Amino acid sequence: MSDFNNELHTQIQYSLIEKLSESERRYRELVNSLREIVFKCDRLGNVKFLNQAWTKTLGYQVVDVIGSPLSNFIDADDRHLWQVTLEKLQTGIEVCQELRFHHQTGVIVWLELSIQPCDESEFSGSLIHINDRKQAEVLLKQTNEELEARVEQRNTELIQANQELKLTLEKLKYTQAQLVQTEKMSSLGQLVAGIAHEINNPVNFIYANLTYASEYTEVLFQILELYEQAYPVPPLHIQEAIKDFDLEFIQKDLAKLLQSMQAGSDRIREVVLLLRNFSRLDEAEIKNVDIHVGIDHTIILLRHRLTTHSGMMVIQIVKDYGVIPLIKCYPAQMNQVFMNIINNAIDALLEAINQSQLLMPTIWISTEIIDEVWLNIRIKNNGLPIPESVIGKIFDPFFTTKAVGKGIGLGLFVSYQIVVEMHQGKLTCTCLPNQETEFCIQIPIV
């Protein structure tokens, strides 16, 4: 009976083994048919099992790999990632990682690793071919980089175009300002010349005839005196006429009247001469001039703004002229600079006077030679100070702080162009600690 039982037990074992072998065979066939690599390795990373997908993917024969460290087939730059993966697996953590493997031909193959502990001594995992995805990622990255580069290049081009446009607009703005001022000064010069000419002709006529009028008047008085000597007692109606017309007063006052007319014509001739000298229409070329004369002429032409209608001086002019040589410059343009700056100083002083903020409105003008190569002209006033936020803009074209209709913002801009560009000099504006505003003009003397 016992022999029978032993034989039955043996048959059952064989049957189970055959079934297990069949199941394992089918399992291995199934695993080998998979496209992804299925593997097992020990805790040190040595390969214990591989399916045929390994050979299809990397070219190495499975029998040649079993027992070898998996790291032998990983790219050197990624082996540290595999080492980190083994350390994480020791703690029971499932790991997913992208690694670069070497194909038998030496080509780099990207594989996605998914591995987990299967027991205390083994890890099981899979490797999926992701070269196409990586290539797509690289292509996408390159495309993005190219797009970013194009966008950056386009932005750079736009910024450059904007800068060029801004410079062009600035140039157009400067050109427009120069054209406006040139046309303005040309028209003003022609107007001044025309007025000076029209005034000069009748004034010369009056001036020339005043001498003869004085002589003729003296002759008439002498004849009257002879009549008085010849007829000491004139007829009654002549005596009444002499008394009614006050002949004695006429004799005394007529001489004074002629002297007054002479002084007036002299003054008109002086103003005409000043207008001619100030505009200097016949002196467009650079030449040696006395700068002090130009400043003095400017002050005379602006005298009506410095005094009241009664002739009382409202704004004082304090001059401190140094010893300077004749300066080589464009006289008409420099006179224009003096006119613009002194006019602005007068505006600031009159505004301060209107606001009752000034007791002694004054303009100080000084000249000196610096380092034997620069003529330094300072024009200072104690009117309302210029705000710090404005000082940096006062030489910009069309910038003005004046009310509409009182200025277009070209005076100081043109002055800056004349001093800096035409004469290679310097023009600065400074607000001094005592609230005084000073313009400093420097032009080379050699």
CSV table of C-alpha atoms in Angstrom, one decimal:
chain,number,residue,atom,x,y,z
A,1,MET,CA,0.0,0.0,0.0
A,2,SER,CA,2.9,2.3,0.8
A,3,ASP,CA,4.6,1.6,-2.5
A,4,PHE,CA,1.4,2.5,-4.3
A,5,ASN,CA,1.2,5.8,-2.4
A,6,ASN,CA,4.9,6.6,-3.2
A,7,GLU,CA,4.4,6.0,-6.9
A,8,LEU,CA,1.2,8.1,-7.0
A,9,HIS,CA,3.1,10.9,-5.3
A,10,THR,CA,5.9,10.7,-7.8
A,11,GLN,CA,3.5,10.9,-10.7
A,12,ILE,CA,1.8,13.9,-9.2
A,13,GLN,CA,5.2,15.7,-8.8
A,14,TYR,CA,6.2,15.0,-12.4
A,15,SER,CA,2.8,16.2,-13.6
A,16,LEU,CA,3.2,19.4,-11.6
A,17,ILE,CA,6.8,19.9,-12.9
A,18,GLU,CA,5.6,19.4,-16.5
A,19,LYS,CA,2.8,22.0,-15.9
A,20,LEU,CA,5.2,24.4,-14.3
A,21,SER,CA,7.7,24.0,-17.1
A,22,GLU,CA,5.0,24.6,-19.6
A,23,SER,CA,3.8,27.7,-17.8
A,24,GLU,CA,7.3,29.0,-17.5
A,25,ARG,CA,7.9,28.3,-21.2
A,26,ARG,CA,4.8,30.2,-22.1
A,27,TYR,CA,5.8,33.0,-19.8
A,28,ARG,CA,9.2,33.3,-21.3
A,29,GLU,CA,7.7,33.2,-24.8
A,30,LEU,CA,5.4,36.0,-23.8
A,31,VAL,CA,8.2,38.1,-22.3
A,32,ASN,CA,10.5,37.5,-25.3
A,33,SER,CA,7.7,38.7,-27.6
A,34,LEU,CA,7.5,42.1,-25.8
A,35,ARG,CA,9.0,45.1,-27.6
A,36,GLU,CA,10.3,46.6,-24.3
A,37,ILE,CA,13.3,45.2,-22.5
A,38,VAL,CA,12.4,43.2,-19.4
A,39,PHE,CA,15.2,42.4,-17.0
A,40,LYS,CA,16.1,41.4,-13.5
A,41,CYS,CA,19.2,42.3,-11.6
A,42,ASP,CA,20.6,41.7,-8.1
A,43,ARG,CA,21.0,44.4,-5.5
A,44,LEU,CA,24.4,45.3,-7.0
A,45,GLY,CA,23.0,45.9,-10.4
A,46,ASN,CA,24.3,42.7,-12.1
A,47,VAL,CA,22.0,41.3,-14.8
A,48,LYS,CA,20.2,38.0,-14.0
A,49,PHE,CA,17.6,37.9,-16.7
A,50,LEU,CA,16.9,39.7,-20.0
A,51,ASN,CA,14.4,39.1,-22.8
A,52,GLN,CA,15.2,39.1,-26.5
A,53,ALA,CA,14.1,42.8,-26.8
A,54,TRP,CA,17.6,43.6,-25.4
A,55,THR,CA,19.3,42.1,-28.4
A,56,LYS,CA,16.8,43.8,-30.8
A,57,THR,CA,17.3,47.2,-29.1
A,58,LEU,CA,21.0,47.2,-28.3
A,59,GLY,CA,22.5,44.4,-30.4
A,60,TYR,CA,24.2,42.5,-27.6
A,61,GLN,CA,23.5,38.8,-27.2
A,62,VAL,CA,21.6,38.0,-24.0
A,63,VAL,CA,23.9,35.2,-23.0
A,64,ASP,CA,26.9,37.6,-23.2
A,65,VAL,CA,25.2,40.1,-20.9
A,66,ILE,CA,23.9,37.8,-18.1
A,67,GLY,CA,26.0,38.2,-15.0
A,68,SER,CA,27.5,41.6,-16.1
A,69,PRO,CA,26.8,44.9,-14.4
A,70,LEU,CA,24.0,46.8,-16.2
A,71,SER,CA,26.2,50.0,-15.8
A,72,ASN,CA,28.6,48.5,-18.4
A,73,PHE,CA,26.1,49.4,-21.1
A,74,ILE,CA,25.1,52.8,-19.7
A,75,ASP,CA,26.7,56.0,-21.0
A,76,ALA,CA,29.4,57.2,-18.7
A,77,ASP,CA,27.7,60.5,-18.2
A,78,ASP,CA,24.5,58.7,-16.9
A,79,ARG,CA,26.1,56.0,-14.7
A,80,HIS,CA,25.8,58.2,-11.6
A,81,LEU,CA,22.0,58.3,-12.2
A,82,TRP,CA,21.9,54.4,-12.2
A,83,GLN,CA,23.9,54.4,-8.9
A,84,VAL,CA,21.4,56.8,-7.4
A,85,THR,CA,18.6,54.5,-8.7
A,86,LEU,CA,20.1,51.5,-6.9
A,87,GLU,CA,20.3,53.4,-3.7
A,88,LYS,CA,16.7,54.4,-3.9
A,89,LEU,CA,15.7,50.8,-4.6
A,90,GLN,CA,17.4,49.7,-1.4
A,91,THR,CA,14.7,51.7,0.5
A,92,GLY,CA,11.9,50.1,-1.5
A,93,ILE,CA,11.1,53.0,-3.8
A,94,GLU,CA,10.0,52.4,-7.4
A,95,VAL,CA,12.1,54.5,-9.7
A,96,CYS,CA,11.6,55.9,-13.3
A,97,GLN,CA,14.5,57.4,-15.0
A,98,GLU,CA,15.7,58.2,-18.6
A,99,LEU,CA,19.2,56.9,-19.3
A,100,ARG,CA,21.5,56.8,-22.3
A,101,PHE,CA,22.8,53.3,-23.3
A,102,HIS,CA,25.4,52.3,-25.8
A,103,HIS,CA,24.3,50.1,-28.8
A,104,GLN,CA,26.8,47.4,-29.8
A,105,THR,CA,27.7,49.7,-32.8
A,106,GLY,CA,28.6,52.6,-30.4
A,107,VAL,CA,25.4,54.6,-31.2
A,108,ILE,CA,23.7,56.2,-28.2
A,109,VAL,CA,20.2,54.9,-27.5
A,110,TRP,CA,17.8,56.6,-25.1
A,111,LEU,CA,15.8,54.1,-22.9
A,112,GLU,CA,13.3,54.9,-20.2
A,113,LEU,CA,13.9,52.8,-17.1
A,114,SER,CA,11.1,51.7,-14.8
A,115,ILE,CA,12.3,49.4,-11.9
A,116,GLN,CA,11.1,48.2,-8.5
A,117,PRO,CA,12.2,45.7,-5.9
A,118,CYS,CA,10.7,42.3,-6.4
A,119,ASP,CA,12.2,40.7,-3.2
A,120,GLU,CA,15.1,41.3,-0.9
A,121,SER,CA,17.7,40.1,-3.3
A,122,GLU,CA,16.4,41.2,-6.8
A,123,PHE,CA,15.0,44.1,-8.7
A,124,SER,CA,12.9,43.8,-11.8
A,125,GLY,CA,12.3,46.4,-14.4
A,126,SER,CA,11.7,47.4,-18.0
A,127,LEU,CA,13.5,49.6,-20.5
A,128,ILE,CA,11.5,51.3,-23.2
A,129,HIS,CA,13.0,52.7,-26.4
A,130,ILE,CA,12.5,56.5,-26.4
A,131,ASN,CA,14.9,57.6,-29.1
A,132,ASP,CA,12.1,59.0,-31.3
A,133,ARG,CA,10.6,60.9,-28.4
A,134,LYS,CA,14.0,62.3,-27.5
A,135,GLN,CA,14.7,63.3,-31.1
A,136,ALA,CA,11.3,65.0,-31.1
A,137,GLU,CA,12.2,66.7,-27.8
A,138,VAL,CA,15.5,67.8,-29.3
A,139,LEU,CA,13.8,69.0,-32.5
A,140,LEU,CA,11.2,70.8,-30.4
A,141,LYS,CA,13.9,72.3,-28.3
A,142,GLN,CA,15.8,73.4,-31.3
A,143,THR,CA,12.7,74.8,-32.9
A,144,ASN,CA,11.9,76.7,-29.7
A,145,GLU,CA,15.4,78.0,-29.5
A,146,GLU,CA,15.2,79.0,-33.1
A,147,LEU,CA,11.9,80.7,-32.5
A,148,GLU,CA,13.2,82.4,-29.4
A,149,ALA,CA,16.3,83.5,-31.4
A,150,ARG,CA,14.1,84.8,-34.2
A,151,VAL,CA,11.9,86.6,-31.7
A,152,GLU,CA,14.9,88.0,-29.9
A,153,GLN,CA,16.4,89.0,-33.2
A,154,ARG,CA,13.1,90.6,-34.3
A,155,ASN,CA,12.9,92.4,-30.9
A,156,THR,CA,16.4,93.6,-31.4
A,157,GLU,CA,15.6,94.8,-34.9
A,158,LEU,CA,12.4,96.5,-33.6
A,159,ILE,CA,14.4,98.2,-30.8
A,160,GLN,CA,17.1,99.2,-33.2
A,161,ALA,CA,14.4,100.5,-35.6
A,162,ASN,CA,12.7,102.4,-32.8
A,163,GLN,CA,16.0,103.9,-31.8
A,164,GLU,CA,16.7,104.8,-35.4
A,165,LEU,CA,13.2,106.3,-35.7
A,166,LYS,CA,13.7,108.2,-32.5
A,167,LEU,CA,17.0,109.6,-33.8
A,168,THR,CA,15.4,110.4,-37.1
A,169,LEU,CA,12.6,112.2,-35.3
A,170,GLU,CA,15.1,114.1,-33.1
A,171,LYS,CA,17.0,115.1,-36.2
A,172,LEU,CA,13.8,116.2,-37.9
A,173,LYS,CA,12.9,118.1,-34.8
A,174,TYR,CA,16.2,119.8,-34.7
A,175,THR,CA,16.1,120.5,-38.4
A,176,GLN,CA,12.6,121.9,-38.1
A,177,ALA,CA,13.7,124.1,-35.2
A,178,GLN,CA,16.7,125.3,-37.2
A,179,LEU,CA,14.7,126.0,-40.3
A,180,VAL,CA,12.0,127.8,-38.3
A,181,GLN,CA,14.6,129.9,-36.5
A,182,THR,CA,16.7,130.5,-39.7
A,183,GLU,CA,13.5,131.6,-41.5
A,184,LYS,CA,12.6,133.7,-38.5
A,185,MET,CA,16.0,135.4,-38.3
A,186,SER,CA,16.1,135.8,-42.1
A,187,SER,CA,12.7,137.5,-42.1
A,188,LEU,CA,13.7,139.5,-39.0
A,189,GLY,CA,17.0,140.5,-40.6
A,190,GLN,CA,15.3,141.7,-43.7
A,191,LEU,CA,12.7,143.5,-41.7
A,192,VAL,CA,15.4,145.2,-39.6
A,193,ALA,CA,17.3,146.1,-42.7
A,194,GLY,CA,14.3,147.5,-44.4
A,195,ILE,CA,13.2,149.5,-41.3
A,196,ALA,CA,16.7,150.8,-40.8
A,197,HIS,CA,16.9,151.8,-44.5
A,198,GLU,CA,13.5,153.5,-44.4
A,199,ILE,CA,14.2,155.3,-41.2
A,200,ASN,CA,17.7,156.3,-42.2
A,201,ASN,CA,16.7,158.1,-45.4
A,202,PRO,CA,14.2,160.6,-43.9
A,203,VAL,CA,16.4,161.0,-40.8
A,204,ASN,CA,19.4,161.8,-43.0
A,205,PHE,CA,17.2,164.4,-44.8
A,206,ILE,CA,16.1,165.9,-41.5
A,207,TYR,CA,19.6,165.7,-40.0
A,208,ALA,CA,21.2,167.4,-43.0
A,209,ASN,CA,18.6,170.1,-43.2
A,210,LEU,CA,18.7,170.9,-39.4
A,211,THR,CA,22.1,172.6,-39.9
A,212,TYR,CA,20.7,174.8,-42.6
A,213,ALA,CA,17.5,175.5,-40.6
A,214,SER,CA,19.7,176.7,-37.7
A,215,GLU,CA,21.7,178.9,-40.0
A,216,TYR,CA,18.6,180.3,-41.7
A,217,THR,CA,17.0,181.0,-38.3
A,218,GLU,CA,20.1,182.8,-37.2
A,219,VAL,CA,20.0,184.9,-40.3
A,220,LEU,CA,16.3,185.8,-39.8
A,221,PHE,CA,17.1,186.8,-36.2
A,222,GLN,CA,19.9,189.0,-37.3
A,223,ILE,CA,17.6,190.7,-39.9
A,224,LEU,CA,15.0,191.3,-37.2
A,225,GLU,CA,17.7,192.8,-35.0
A,226,LEU,CA,18.7,195.2,-37.9
A,227,TYR,CA,15.0,196.1,-38.4
A,228,GLU,CA,14.8,197.0,-34.7
A,229,GLN,CA,17.9,199.1,-34.9
A,230,ALA,CA,16.5,200.9,-38.0
A,231,TYR,CA,13.0,201.3,-36.7
A,232,PRO,CA,13.2,201.4,-32.9
A,233,VAL,CA,9.6,202.5,-32.8
A,234,PRO,CA,7.6,200.3,-35.2
A,235,PRO,CA,4.0,201.0,-36.1
A,236,LEU,CA,1.3,200.2,-33.5
A,237,HIS,CA,0.0,197.1,-35.2
A,238,ILE,CA,3.5,195.6,-35.4
A,239,GLN,CA,4.1,196.3,-31.7
A,240,GLU,CA,0.8,194.5,-30.9
A,241,ALA,CA,1.8,191.5,-33.1
A,242,ILE,CA,5.2,191.3,-31.4
A,243,LYS,CA,3.5,191.3,-28.0
A,244,ASP,CA,0.8,188.8,-29.0
A,245,PHE,CA,3.2,186.3,-30.6
A,246,ASP,CA,5.8,186.8,-27.8
A,247,LEU,CA,8.6,187.3,-30.3
A,248,GLU,CA,11.2,187.4,-27.5
A,249,PHE,CA,10.2,183.9,-26.3
A,250,ILE,CA,10.2,182.5,-29.8
A,251,GLN,CA,13.7,183.8,-30.3
A,252,LYS,CA,14.9,182.0,-27.2
A,253,ASP,CA,12.9,178.8,-27.6
A,254,LEU,CA,13.5,178.3,-31.3
A,255,ALA,CA,17.2,177.7,-30.7
A,256,LYS,CA,16.4,175.2,-27.9
A,257,LEU,CA,13.8,173.5,-30.2
A,258,LEU,CA,16.4,173.1,-33.0
A,259,GLN,CA,18.9,171.7,-30.5
A,260,SER,CA,16.2,169.2,-29.3
A,261,MET,CA,15.5,168.2,-32.9
A,262,GLN,CA,19.2,167.8,-33.5
A,263,ALA,CA,19.5,165.5,-30.4
A,264,GLY,CA,16.5,163.5,-31.5
A,265,SER,CA,17.9,162.9,-35.0
A,266,ASP,CA,21.2,162.0,-33.5
A,267,ARG,CA,19.4,159.4,-31.3
A,268,ILE,CA,17.5,158.0,-34.3
A,269,ARG,CA,20.7,157.7,-36.3
A,270,GLU,CA,22.4,155.9,-33.3
A,271,VAL,CA,19.5,153.4,-33.1
A,272,VAL,CA,19.6,152.8,-36.9
A,273,LEU,CA,23.4,152.2,-36.6
A,274,LEU,CA,22.8,149.8,-33.6
A,275,LEU,CA,20.2,147.9,-35.7
A,276,ARG,CA,22.6,147.5,-38.5
A,277,ASN,CA,25.5,146.5,-36.3
A,278,PHE,CA,23.3,144.1,-34.3
A,279,SER,CA,21.9,142.3,-37.3
A,280,ARG,CA,25.2,142.6,-39.3
A,281,LEU,CA,23.5,141.3,-42.4
A,282,ASP,CA,26.6,142.2,-44.5
A,283,GLU,CA,28.8,140.2,-42.1
A,284,ALA,CA,27.8,136.5,-42.5
A,285,GLU,CA,31.4,135.3,-42.4
A,286,ILE,CA,33.5,134.8,-39.3
A,287,LYS,CA,35.6,137.7,-38.2
A,288,ASN,CA,37.4,139.4,-35.3
A,289,VAL,CA,35.0,141.6,-33.3
A,290,ASP,CA,34.8,143.3,-29.9
A,291,ILE,CA,32.4,141.2,-27.9
A,292,HIS,CA,31.8,144.1,-25.4
A,293,VAL,CA,30.4,146.2,-28.2
A,294,GLY,CA,27.9,143.4,-29.1
A,295,ILE,CA,26.8,143.1,-25.5
A,296,ASP,CA,26.5,146.9,-25.1
A,297,HIS,CA,24.4,147.2,-28.3
A,298,THR,CA,22.1,144.4,-27.1
A,299,ILE,CA,21.6,146.2,-23.8
A,300,ILE,CA,20.8,149.5,-25.6
A,301,LEU,CA,18.2,147.7,-27.9
A,302,LEU,CA,16.6,146.2,-24.8
A,303,ARG,CA,16.6,149.4,-22.8
A,304,HIS,CA,12.9,149.8,-23.2
A,305,ARG,CA,12.4,146.6,-21.2
A,306,LEU,CA,14.7,147.8,-18.4
A,307,THR,CA,12.9,151.1,-17.7
A,308,THR,CA,9.5,152.5,-17.0
A,309,HIS,CA,7.6,154.8,-19.4
A,310,SER,CA,8.9,157.7,-17.4
A,311,GLY,CA,12.5,156.5,-18.0
A,312,MET,CA,13.2,155.3,-14.5
A,313,MET,CA,15.4,152.3,-14.4
A,314,VAL,CA,13.6,149.2,-13.1
A,315,ILE,CA,16.3,146.5,-13.8
A,316,GLN,CA,19.9,147.3,-13.1
A,317,ILE,CA,22.7,146.2,-15.3
A,318,VAL,CA,26.0,145.6,-13.6
A,319,LYS,CA,28.9,145.1,-16.1
A,320,ASP,CA,32.3,143.7,-15.1
A,321,TYR,CA,34.3,143.5,-18.3
A,322,GLY,CA,37.7,142.0,-18.3
A,323,VAL,CA,40.6,142.8,-20.6
A,324,ILE,CA,39.9,140.6,-23.6
A,325,PRO,CA,41.3,140.7,-27.2
A,326,LEU,CA,39.2,140.8,-30.4
A,327,ILE,CA,37.4,137.5,-30.7
A,328,LYS,CA,37.1,135.5,-33.9
A,329,CYS,CA,33.4,134.6,-34.2
A,330,TYR,CA,30.2,135.1,-36.2
A,331,PRO,CA,29.1,138.5,-34.9
A,332,ALA,CA,25.4,138.4,-35.8
A,333,GLN,CA,24.9,135.0,-34.3
A,334,MET,CA,26.7,135.9,-31.1
A,335,ASN,CA,24.6,139.0,-30.8
A,336,GLN,CA,21.6,136.8,-31.1
A,337,VAL,CA,22.8,134.6,-28.2
A,338,PHE,CA,23.2,137.7,-26.0
A,339,MET,CA,19.8,138.9,-27.0
A,340,ASN,CA,18.1,135.6,-26.2
A,341,ILE,CA,19.8,135.1,-22.8
A,342,ILE,CA,19.4,138.7,-21.6
A,343,ASN,CA,15.8,138.7,-22.8
A,344,ASN,CA,15.2,135.5,-20.7
A,345,ALA,CA,16.8,137.1,-17.7
A,346,ILE,CA,14.6,140.2,-18.1
A,347,ASP,CA,11.5,137.9,-18.3
A,348,ALA,CA,12.5,136.1,-15.0
A,349,LEU,CA,13.1,139.4,-13.3
A,350,LEU,CA,9.8,141.0,-14.4
A,351,GLU,CA,7.9,137.9,-13.3
A,352,ALA,CA,9.6,138.1,-9.9
A,353,ILE,CA,8.7,141.9,-9.7
A,354,ASN,CA,5.1,141.1,-10.6
A,355,GLN,CA,5.0,138.6,-7.7
A,356,SER,CA,6.6,141.1,-5.4
A,357,GLN,CA,9.4,138.7,-4.7
A,358,LEU,CA,12.3,141.0,-5.6
A,359,LEU,CA,13.6,144.3,-4.2
A,360,MET,CA,16.6,144.9,-6.4
A,361,PRO,CA,16.3,143.2,-9.8
A,362,THR,CA,19.7,143.0,-11.3
A,363,ILE,CA,21.6,141.4,-14.2
A,364,TRP,CA,25.3,140.9,-13.9
A,365,ILE,CA,27.4,140.5,-17.0
A,366,SER,CA,31.1,139.7,-16.7
A,367,THR,CA,33.9,138.7,-19.2
A,368,GLU,CA,37.3,137.1,-18.6
A,369,ILE,CA,39.9,134.9,-20.3
A,370,ILE,CA,40.4,131.4,-18.9
A,371,ASP,CA,43.6,129.5,-19.4
A,372,GLU,CA,44.5,131.8,-22.2
A,373,VAL,CA,42.3,129.9,-24.7
A,374,TRP,CA,38.7,130.5,-23.6
A,375,LEU,CA,36.6,133.6,-23.5
A,376,ASN,CA,34.2,133.2,-20.5
A,377,ILE,CA,31.0,135.3,-20.5
A,378,ARG,CA,28.7,135.1,-17.5
A,379,ILE,CA,25.2,136.5,-17.5
A,380,LYS,CA,23.6,136.2,-14.1
A,381,ASN,CA,20.2,137.4,-12.7
A,382,ASN,CA,18.4,137.2,-9.4
A,383,GLY,CA,15.0,136.6,-10.8
A,384,LEU,CA,12.8,133.5,-10.2
A,385,PRO,CA,15.1,130.4,-10.1
A,386,ILE,CA,14.8,127.7,-12.7
A,387,PRO,CA,13.7,124.3,-11.2
A,388,GLU,CA,16.3,121.5,-11.2
A,389,SER,CA,13.8,119.4,-13.2
A,390,VAL,CA,13.7,122.0,-16.0
A,391,ILE,CA,17.4,122.9,-16.3
A,392,GLY,CA,18.2,119.7,-18.2
A,393,LYS,CA,15.6,120.5,-20.8
A,394,ILE,CA,15.9,124.3,-21.4
A,395,PHE,CA,18.2,123.8,-24.4
A,396,ASP,CA,15.8,121.3,-26.1
A,397,PRO,CA,13.9,122.6,-29.2
A,398,PHE,CA,10.4,123.8,-28.6
A,399,PHE,CA,10.7,123.4,-24.8
A,400,THR,CA,9.3,126.5,-23.0
A,401,THR,CA,7.9,127.3,-19.6
A,402,LYS,CA,6.3,130.5,-20.9
A,403,ALA,CA,2.6,130.9,-21.4
A,404,VAL,CA,1.1,130.2,-24.9
A,405,GLY,CA,1.9,133.0,-27.2
A,406,LYS,CA,4.9,134.3,-25.3
A,407,GLY,CA,7.5,131.9,-26.6
A,408,ILE,CA,8.0,128.8,-28.8
A,409,GLY,CA,11.1,127.4,-27.1
A,410,LEU,CA,13.6,128.1,-29.8
A,411,GLY,CA,15.7,130.9,-28.3
A,412,LEU,CA,17.9,128.9,-26.0
A,413,PHE,CA,18.0,126.0,-28.4
A,414,VAL,CA,19.4,128.2,-31.2
A,415,SER,CA,21.8,129.8,-28.7
A,416,TYR,CA,23.1,126.4,-27.8
A,417,GLN,CA,23.5,125.5,-31.5
A,418,ILE,CA,25.4,128.8,-32.2
A,419,VAL,CA,27.8,128.4,-29.2
A,420,VAL,CA,28.4,124.7,-29.3
A,421,GLU,CA,28.1,123.8,-33.0
A,422,MET,CA,29.1,127.0,-34.8
A,423,HIS,CA,31.9,128.1,-32.4
A,424,GLN,CA,32.9,124.7,-30.8
A,425,GLY,CA,32.2,126.3,-27.4
A,426,LYS,CA,30.2,125.5,-24.3
A,427,LEU,CA,26.9,126.9,-23.0
A,428,THR,CA,25.6,125.9,-19.5
A,429,CYS,CA,22.9,127.0,-17.1
A,430,THR,CA,23.4,126.8,-13.4
A,431,CYS,CA,21.1,127.5,-10.4
A,432,LEU,CA,23.4,129.0,-7.8
A,433,PRO,CA,23.0,128.3,-4.0
A,434,ASN,CA,21.7,131.9,-3.5
A,435,GLN,CA,18.8,131.2,-6.0
A,436,GLU,CA,20.5,133.2,-8.8
A,437,THR,CA,20.5,131.8,-12.3
A,438,GLU,CA,23.7,132.0,-14.3
A,439,PHE,CA,24.3,131.3,-18.0
A,440,CYS,CA,28.0,130.7,-18.8
A,441,ILE,CA,29.2,131.1,-22.4
A,442,GLN,CA,32.6,129.8,-23.4
A,443,ILE,CA,34.1,130.2,-26.8
A,444,PRO,CA,37.7,129.5,-27.9
A,445,ILE,CA,39.8,132.6,-28.7
A,446,VAL,CA,42.3,130.8,-30.9
